[in-house]
CSV table of N, CA, C and O in Angstrom, one decimal:
chain,number,residue,atom,x,y,z
A,1,MET,N,-2.3,37.2,-10.8
A,1,MET,CA,-1.2,36.6,-11.6
A,1,MET,C,-1.5,36.9,-13.1
A,1,MET,O,-2.6,36.8,-13.6
A,2,PRO,N,-0.5,37.3,-13.8
A,2,PRO,CA,-0.7,37.6,-15.2
A,2,PRO,C,-1.1,36.4,-16.0
A,2,PRO,O,-0.7,35.3,-15.7
A,3,ASP,N,-1.7,36.6,-17.2
A,3,ASP,CA,-2.1,35.5,-18.0
A,3,ASP,C,-0.9,35.0,-18.8
A,3,ASP,O,-0.3,35.7,-19.6
A,4,ILE,N,-0.5,33.8,-18.5
A,4,ILE,CA,0.7,33.2,-19.1
A,4,ILE,C,0.2,31.9,-19.8
A,4,ILE,O,-0.6,31.2,-19.2
A,5,ASP,N,0.7,31.7,-20.9
A,5,ASP,CA,0.4,30.5,-21.7
A,5,ASP,C,0.7,29.3,-20.8
A,5,ASP,O,1.8,29.2,-20.2
A,6,LYS,N,-0.2,28.3,-20.6
A,6,LYS,CA,0.0,27.2,-19.7
A,6,LYS,C,1.2,26.3,-20.2
A,6,LYS,O,2.0,25.8,-19.3
A,7,ASP,N,1.4,26.2,-21.5
A,7,ASP,CA,2.6,25.4,-21.9
A,7,ASP,C,3.9,26.1,-21.6
A,7,ASP,O,4.9,25.4,-21.2
A,8,VAL,N,4.0,27.4,-21.7
A,8,VAL,CA,5.2,28.1,-21.4
A,8,VAL,C,5.4,28.0,-19.9
A,8,VAL,O,6.6,27.8,-19.4
A,9,GLN,N,4.4,28.1,-19.1
A,9,GLN,CA,4.5,28.0,-17.6
A,9,GLN,C,5.0,26.6,-17.2
A,9,GLN,O,5.8,26.5,-16.4
A,10,LYS,N,4.4,25.6,-17.9
A,10,LYS,CA,4.7,24.2,-17.6
A,10,LYS,C,6.2,24.0,-17.9
A,10,LYS,O,6.9,23.3,-17.1
A,11,GLU,N,6.7,24.4,-19.0
A,11,GLU,CA,8.1,24.2,-19.4
A,11,GLU,C,9.0,25.0,-18.5
A,11,GLU,O,10.1,24.5,-18.2
A,12,ALA,N,8.6,26.2,-18.0
A,12,ALA,CA,9.5,26.9,-17.1
A,12,ALA,C,9.6,26.2,-15.8
A,12,ALA,O,10.7,26.1,-15.2
A,13,VAL,N,8.5,25.6,-15.3
A,13,VAL,CA,8.6,24.9,-14.0
A,13,VAL,C,9.4,23.6,-14.2
A,13,VAL,O,10.2,23.3,-13.3
A,14,LYS,N,9.2,22.9,-15.3
A,14,LYS,CA,10.0,21.7,-15.6
A,14,LYS,C,11.5,22.0,-15.6
A,14,LYS,O,12.3,21.2,-15.1
A,15,GLU,N,11.8,23.1,-16.3
A,15,GLU,CA,13.3,23.4,-16.4
A,15,GLU,C,13.8,23.8,-15.0
A,15,GLU,O,15.0,23.4,-14.7
A,16,ALA,N,13.1,24.5,-14.3
A,16,ALA,CA,13.6,24.9,-12.9
A,16,ALA,C,13.7,23.7,-12.0
A,16,ALA,O,14.7,23.6,-11.3
A,17,LEU,N,12.8,22.8,-12.1
A,17,LEU,CA,12.9,21.6,-11.3
A,17,LEU,C,14.0,20.7,-11.7
A,17,LEU,O,14.8,20.2,-10.9
A,18,ARG,N,14.2,20.6,-13.0
A,18,ARG,CA,15.3,19.8,-13.6
A,18,ARG,C,16.7,20.4,-13.1
A,18,ARG,O,17.5,19.6,-12.7
A,19,GLU,N,16.8,21.7,-13.2
A,19,GLU,CA,18.1,22.3,-12.7
A,19,GLU,C,18.3,22.1,-11.2
A,19,GLU,O,19.4,21.8,-10.8
A,20,TRP,N,17.2,22.2,-10.4
A,20,TRP,CA,17.4,22.0,-9.0
A,20,TRP,C,17.7,20.6,-8.7
A,20,TRP,O,18.6,20.3,-7.8
A,21,LEU,N,17.1,19.6,-9.3
A,21,LEU,CA,17.4,18.2,-9.1
A,21,LEU,C,18.8,17.8,-9.5
A,21,LEU,O,19.4,17.0,-8.9
A,22,ASP,N,19.2,18.4,-10.6
A,22,ASP,CA,20.6,18.2,-11.1
A,22,ASP,C,21.6,18.6,-10.0
A,22,ASP,O,22.6,17.9,-9.8
A,23,SER,N,21.4,19.8,-9.5
A,23,SER,CA,22.3,20.3,-8.5
A,23,SER,C,22.3,19.4,-7.2
A,23,SER,O,23.3,19.2,-6.6
A,24,GLN,N,21.1,19.0,-6.8
A,24,GLN,CA,20.9,18.1,-5.6
A,24,GLN,C,21.6,16.8,-5.9
A,24,GLN,O,22.2,16.2,-5.0
A,25,PHE,N,21.4,16.2,-7.0
A,25,PHE,CA,22.0,14.9,-7.4
A,25,PHE,C,23.5,15.0,-7.4
A,25,PHE,O,24.2,14.1,-6.9
A,26,ALA,N,24.0,16.1,-7.9
A,26,ALA,CA,25.5,16.3,-7.9
A,26,ALA,C,26.0,16.4,-6.5
A,26,ALA,O,27.1,15.9,-6.2
A,27,THR,N,25.3,17.1,-5.6
A,27,THR,CA,25.7,17.2,-4.2
A,27,THR,C,25.7,15.8,-3.5
A,27,THR,O,26.6,15.5,-2.8
A,28,PHE,N,24.6,15.1,-3.7
A,28,PHE,CA,24.5,13.8,-3.1
A,28,PHE,C,25.4,12.8,-3.6
A,28,PHE,O,26.0,12.0,-2.8
A,29,GLY,N,25.6,12.8,-4.9
A,29,GLY,CA,26.6,11.9,-5.4
A,29,GLY,C,26.0,10.6,-6.1
A,29,GLY,O,25.1,10.0,-5.5
A,30,LYS,N,26.5,10.3,-7.2
A,30,LYS,CA,26.0,9.1,-7.9
A,30,LYS,C,26.3,7.8,-7.2
A,30,LYS,O,25.6,6.9,-7.1
A,31,TRP,N,27.5,7.8,-6.6
A,31,TRP,CA,28.0,6.6,-5.9
A,31,TRP,C,27.1,6.3,-4.7
A,31,TRP,O,26.8,5.2,-4.4
A,32,THR,N,26.8,7.4,-4.0
A,32,THR,CA,26.0,7.2,-2.8
A,32,THR,C,24.6,6.7,-3.1
A,32,THR,O,24.1,5.8,-2.5
A,33,LEU,N,24.0,7.2,-4.2
A,33,LEU,CA,22.7,6.8,-4.6
A,33,LEU,C,22.7,5.3,-5.0
A,33,LEU,O,21.9,4.5,-4.6
A,34,SER,N,23.7,5.0,-5.8
A,34,SER,CA,23.8,3.6,-6.3
A,34,SER,C,24.1,2.6,-5.1
A,34,SER,O,23.6,1.5,-5.1
A,35,GLY,N,24.8,3.0,-4.2
A,35,GLY,CA,25.1,2.2,-3.0
A,35,GLY,C,23.8,2.0,-2.2
A,35,GLY,O,23.6,0.9,-1.7
A,36,LEU,N,23.0,3.0,-2.0
A,36,LEU,CA,21.8,2.9,-1.3
A,36,LEU,C,20.8,2.0,-2.0
A,36,LEU,O,20.1,1.1,-1.4
A,37,VAL,N,20.7,2.1,-3.3
A,37,VAL,CA,19.8,1.3,-4.1
A,37,VAL,C,20.3,-0.2,-4.0
A,37,VAL,O,19.5,-1.1,-3.8
A,38,ALA,N,21.6,-0.4,-4.1
A,38,ALA,CA,22.1,-1.8,-4.0
A,38,ALA,C,21.8,-2.4,-2.7
A,38,ALA,O,21.5,-3.6,-2.6
A,39,SER,N,22.0,-1.6,-1.6
A,39,SER,CA,21.7,-2.1,-0.3
A,39,SER,C,20.3,-2.4,-0.1
A,39,SER,O,19.9,-3.5,0.5
A,40,ALA,N,19.4,-1.6,-0.6
A,40,ALA,CA,18.0,-1.8,-0.4
A,40,ALA,C,17.6,-3.1,-1.2
A,40,ALA,O,16.8,-3.9,-0.7
A,41,PHE,N,18.1,-3.3,-2.4
A,41,PHE,CA,17.8,-4.5,-3.2
A,41,PHE,C,18.3,-5.7,-2.5
A,41,PHE,O,17.6,-6.7,-2.4
A,42,ALA,N,19.5,-5.7,-1.9
A,42,ALA,CA,20.0,-6.9,-1.2
A,42,ALA,C,19.2,-7.2,0.0
A,42,ALA,O,18.9,-8.3,0.3
A,43,GLY,N,18.7,-6.2,0.7
A,43,GLY,CA,17.8,-6.4,1.8
A,43,GLY,C,16.5,-7.0,1.4
A,43,GLY,O,16.0,-7.9,2.1
A,44,MET,N,15.9,-6.5,0.3
A,44,MET,CA,14.7,-7.1,-0.1
A,44,MET,C,14.9,-8.6,-0.5
A,44,MET,O,14.0,-9.4,-0.2
A,45,ILE,N,16.0,-8.9,-1.2
A,45,ILE,CA,16.3,-10.3,-1.6
A,45,ILE,C,16.4,-11.2,-0.3
A,45,ILE,O,15.9,-12.3,-0.2
A,46,TYR,N,17.1,-10.7,0.7
A,46,TYR,CA,17.3,-11.4,1.9
A,46,TYR,C,16.0,-11.7,2.6
A,46,TYR,O,15.7,-12.8,3.0
A,47,LEU,N,15.1,-10.7,2.7
A,47,LEU,CA,13.8,-10.8,3.3
A,47,LEU,C,13.0,-11.8,2.6
A,47,LEU,O,12.2,-12.6,3.1
A,48,TRP,N,13.0,-11.8,1.2
A,48,TRP,CA,12.2,-12.7,0.4
A,48,TRP,C,12.7,-14.1,0.6
A,48,TRP,O,11.9,-15.0,0.8
A,49,LEU,N,14.0,-14.3,0.6
A,49,LEU,CA,14.6,-15.6,0.8
A,49,LEU,C,14.2,-16.2,2.2
A,49,LEU,O,13.9,-17.3,2.4
A,50,ALA,N,14.4,-15.3,3.2
A,50,ALA,CA,14.0,-15.7,4.6
A,50,ALA,C,12.6,-16.1,4.7
A,50,ALA,O,12.2,-17.0,5.5
A,51,SER,N,11.7,-15.4,4.0
A,51,SER,CA,10.3,-15.7,4.2
A,51,SER,C,9.9,-17.0,3.4
A,51,SER,O,8.8,-17.5,3.6
A,52,HIS,N,10.8,-17.4,2.5
A,52,HIS,CA,10.5,-18.6,1.7
A,52,HIS,C,11.3,-19.8,2.2
A,52,HIS,O,11.5,-20.8,1.5
A,53,GLY,N,11.7,-19.8,3.5
A,53,GLY,CA,12.3,-21.0,4.1
A,53,GLY,C,13.9,-21.0,4.0
A,53,GLY,O,14.4,-22.0,4.5
A,54,TRP,N,14.5,-20.1,3.5
A,54,TRP,CA,16.0,-20.1,3.5
A,54,TRP,C,16.5,-19.6,4.8
A,54,TRP,O,16.1,-18.6,5.3
A,55,VAL,N,17.3,-20.5,5.4
A,55,VAL,CA,17.9,-20.1,6.7
A,55,VAL,C,19.4,-20.0,6.6
A,55,VAL,O,20.1,-21.0,6.2
A,56,PRO,N,20.0,-18.8,6.8
A,56,PRO,CA,21.4,-18.7,6.7
A,56,PRO,C,22.1,-19.6,7.7
A,56,PRO,O,21.7,-19.7,8.9
A,57,THR,N,23.2,-20.2,7.3
A,57,THR,CA,24.0,-21.0,8.2
A,57,THR,C,24.9,-20.1,9.1
A,57,THR,O,25.3,-19.0,8.7
A,58,LYS,N,25.2,-20.6,10.3
A,58,LYS,CA,26.0,-19.8,11.2
A,58,LYS,C,27.5,-20.1,11.1
A,58,LYS,O,28.0,-21.0,10.7
């Protein structure tokens, strides 16, 4: 492998990764990601409440 400045190599990898992640995020969709995060958060809150004595009414 040729001698390349480590900073230049690091920046090139960071830029390539950033471009790849941007395209993947655009494909996946912002709304899908935020929906999954919201669902996970609601599930964690439910489990925490249930473990601290909260019983949902039927």
